[in-house]
XYZ file of N, CA and C in Angstrom:
219
model
N -1.942 5.329 5.517
C -0.403 6.065 5.346
C 0.401 5.817 6.580
N 1.419 4.899 6.492
C 2.299 5.284 7.805
C 3.576 6.283 7.323
N 3.824 6.445 5.979
C 5.107 7.179 5.824
C 4.490 8.541 4.697
N 4.766 9.538 4.734
C 4.153 10.445 3.661
C 4.771 10.345 2.283
N 5.827 9.043 2.170
C 6.119 9.042 0.508
C 5.163 7.888 -0.136
N 4.084 7.467 0.742
C 3.088 6.641 0.304
C 3.201 5.361 0.832
N 4.098 4.796 2.053
C 3.960 3.581 2.663
C 2.727 3.396 3.375
N 1.971 1.991 2.978
C 0.932 1.611 3.696
C 1.251 0.549 4.361
N 0.814 0.172 5.545
C 0.665 -0.855 6.288
C -0.807 -1.348 6.297
N -1.107 -2.759 5.891
C -2.265 -3.590 5.669
C -1.955 -5.150 6.036
N -3.241 -5.671 6.151
C -3.285 -6.790 6.335
C -2.529 -7.599 4.953
N -1.856 -8.925 5.080
C -1.367 -9.370 4.111
C -2.503 -10.431 3.251
N -3.856 -10.569 3.955
C -5.155 -11.135 3.224
C -5.607 -10.598 2.413
N -5.074 -9.129 2.516
C -6.024 -8.107 1.681
C -5.123 -7.883 0.396
N -3.604 -8.517 0.354
C -3.213 -8.299 -0.911
C -2.402 -9.818 -1.440
N -2.745 -10.692 -0.469
C -2.493 -11.950 -0.748
C -3.348 -13.053 -0.424
N -2.995 -14.529 -0.909
C -3.595 -15.606 -0.794
C -3.553 -16.173 0.689
N -4.060 -16.121 1.998
C -3.223 -16.409 2.960
C -3.157 -17.825 3.082
N -3.770 -18.865 2.348
C -3.484 -20.186 2.115
C -2.405 -20.569 1.346
N -2.004 -19.853 -0.017
C -0.849 -20.332 -0.867
C 0.123 -19.172 -0.449
N -0.116 -18.509 -0.269
C 0.851 -17.218 0.067
C 1.286 -16.418 -0.983
N 0.459 -16.542 -2.128
C 0.895 -15.771 -3.268
C 0.356 -14.362 -3.475
N 1.070 -13.542 -3.905
C 0.746 -12.235 -3.734
C -0.089 -11.921 -4.973
N -1.056 -10.947 -4.906
C -1.774 -10.619 -5.947
C -1.283 -9.292 -6.626
N -1.567 -9.311 -7.940
C -1.284 -8.177 -9.085
C -1.897 -7.243 -8.890
N -1.224 -6.066 -9.508
C -2.354 -5.039 -9.871
C -3.312 -4.677 -9.019
N -2.334 -4.188 -7.735
C -2.763 -3.702 -6.416
C -3.298 -2.409 -6.642
N -4.305 -1.972 -6.108
C -5.037 -0.614 -6.281
C -5.302 -0.021 -4.855
N -5.181 1.207 -4.550
C -5.404 1.823 -3.262
C -6.431 2.928 -3.633
N -7.580 2.827 -3.286
C -8.761 3.529 -3.201
C -9.051 4.321 -1.843
N -8.410 5.625 -2.022
C -8.821 6.622 -0.955
C -10.261 7.030 -0.788
N -10.304 7.542 0.429
C -11.919 8.031 0.458
C -12.414 8.890 -0.092
N -11.608 9.565 -1.160
C -12.310 10.333 -1.868
C -12.571 10.124 -3.327
N -12.484 8.820 -3.299
C -12.755 8.010 -4.726
C -11.448 7.843 -5.459
N -10.116 8.383 -5.236
C -9.245 8.599 -6.051
C -8.702 6.903 -5.988
N -8.385 5.999 -7.074
C -7.422 4.954 -6.890
C -6.003 5.265 -7.571
N -5.235 4.503 -6.882
C -3.996 4.530 -7.116
C -3.043 3.302 -6.956
N -2.154 2.954 -8.069
C -1.813 1.758 -7.791
C -0.570 1.484 -6.923
N -0.233 0.354 -6.304
C 0.536 0.210 -5.592
C 1.227 -1.379 -5.688
N 2.655 -1.105 -5.077
C 3.198 -2.413 -5.152
C 3.523 -2.925 -3.582
N 3.547 -4.180 -3.553
C 3.876 -4.858 -2.240
C 5.540 -4.672 -2.081
N 5.874 -3.838 -0.928
C 7.311 -4.163 -0.783
C 8.077 -4.804 0.443
N 6.794 -5.453 1.420
C 7.410 -6.149 2.544
C 5.975 -7.023 2.843
N 6.307 -8.290 3.117
C 5.352 -9.068 4.127
C 5.791 -9.764 5.183
N 4.701 -10.226 6.061
C 5.068 -10.980 7.196
C 3.909 -11.988 7.341
N 3.701 -13.063 6.350
C 2.273 -13.632 5.900
C 2.089 -14.031 7.712
N 2.982 -14.840 8.552
C 2.339 -15.397 9.779
C 1.679 -14.369 10.740
N 2.173 -13.350 10.570
C 1.676 -11.893 10.963
C 0.490 -11.169 10.618
N 0.133 -11.877 9.346
C -0.839 -11.060 8.529
C -0.545 -9.617 8.050
N 0.464 -9.021 7.726
C 0.969 -7.951 7.949
C 1.734 -7.820 6.292
N 1.225 -6.859 5.881
C 1.730 -6.033 4.759
C 2.339 -4.679 4.375
N 3.431 -4.554 3.548
C 3.480 -2.955 3.513
C 3.714 -2.632 1.755
N 2.830 -1.775 1.744
C 2.586 -1.273 0.206
C 3.088 0.155 -0.078
N 3.677 0.164 -1.506
C 4.375 1.494 -1.676
C 3.374 2.086 -2.823
N 2.784 3.204 -2.656
C 2.098 3.749 -3.736
C 2.865 4.278 -4.859
N 2.778 3.822 -6.032
C 3.567 4.119 -7.065
C 3.034 5.777 -7.361
N 4.175 6.651 -6.879
C 4.139 8.109 -6.912
C 4.339 8.615 -8.386
N 5.048 8.068 -9.272
C 5.285 8.414 -10.599
C 4.164 8.737 -11.191
N 3.329 8.108 -10.991
C 2.049 8.239 -11.866
C 1.107 9.400 -11.191
N 1.427 9.688 -10.262
C 0.323 10.974 -9.708
C 0.803 12.632 -10.233
N 0.204 12.852 -10.512
C 0.249 14.569 -11.071
C 1.627 15.099 -10.352
N 1.369 15.142 -8.919
C 2.479 15.857 -8.518
C 3.414 15.372 -7.437
N 4.944 15.186 -8.071
C 6.437 14.469 -7.589
C 6.323 14.940 -6.065
N 5.887 16.517 -5.767
C 6.152 16.553 -4.584
C 4.919 16.441 -3.234
N 4.186 15.761 -3.589
C 2.717 15.110 -3.119
C 3.295 14.579 -1.834
N 2.495 14.805 -0.622
C 3.101 14.110 0.352
C 1.546 13.519 1.150
N 1.638 12.352 1.403
C 0.306 11.301 2.217
C -0.036 11.900 3.376
N -0.972 11.853 3.767
C -1.218 12.309 5.301
C -0.911 10.749 6.050
N -0.611 11.065 7.480
C 0.337 10.041 8.015
C -0.392 9.701 9.300
N -0.285 8.459 9.526
C -1.138 7.950 10.886
C -0.107 8.314 11.922
N 0.161 8.622 13.021
C 1.204 8.557 13.726
C 0.992 7.427 14.882
N 1.876 6.529 14.777
C 2.058 5.340 15.549
C 3.117 5.672 16.673
N 2.980 4.872 17.723
C 3.913 5.168 18.736
C 4.906 4.088 18.647
């Protein structure tokens, strides 16, 4: 996670076809505790193999829940 509101940075090839550029549907994030959460793609940079996802929080039981964040420089 790069933001406590549920934004995630990942590689584009994890959420889309690197050849056609088509984005996958029904993306789910699996946490290390086994919990799976749905997410939407909110940004991509296919040439740099980068994608930004947003966890769909309204399906999470607590609207005040904050995800742990990896501090980046």
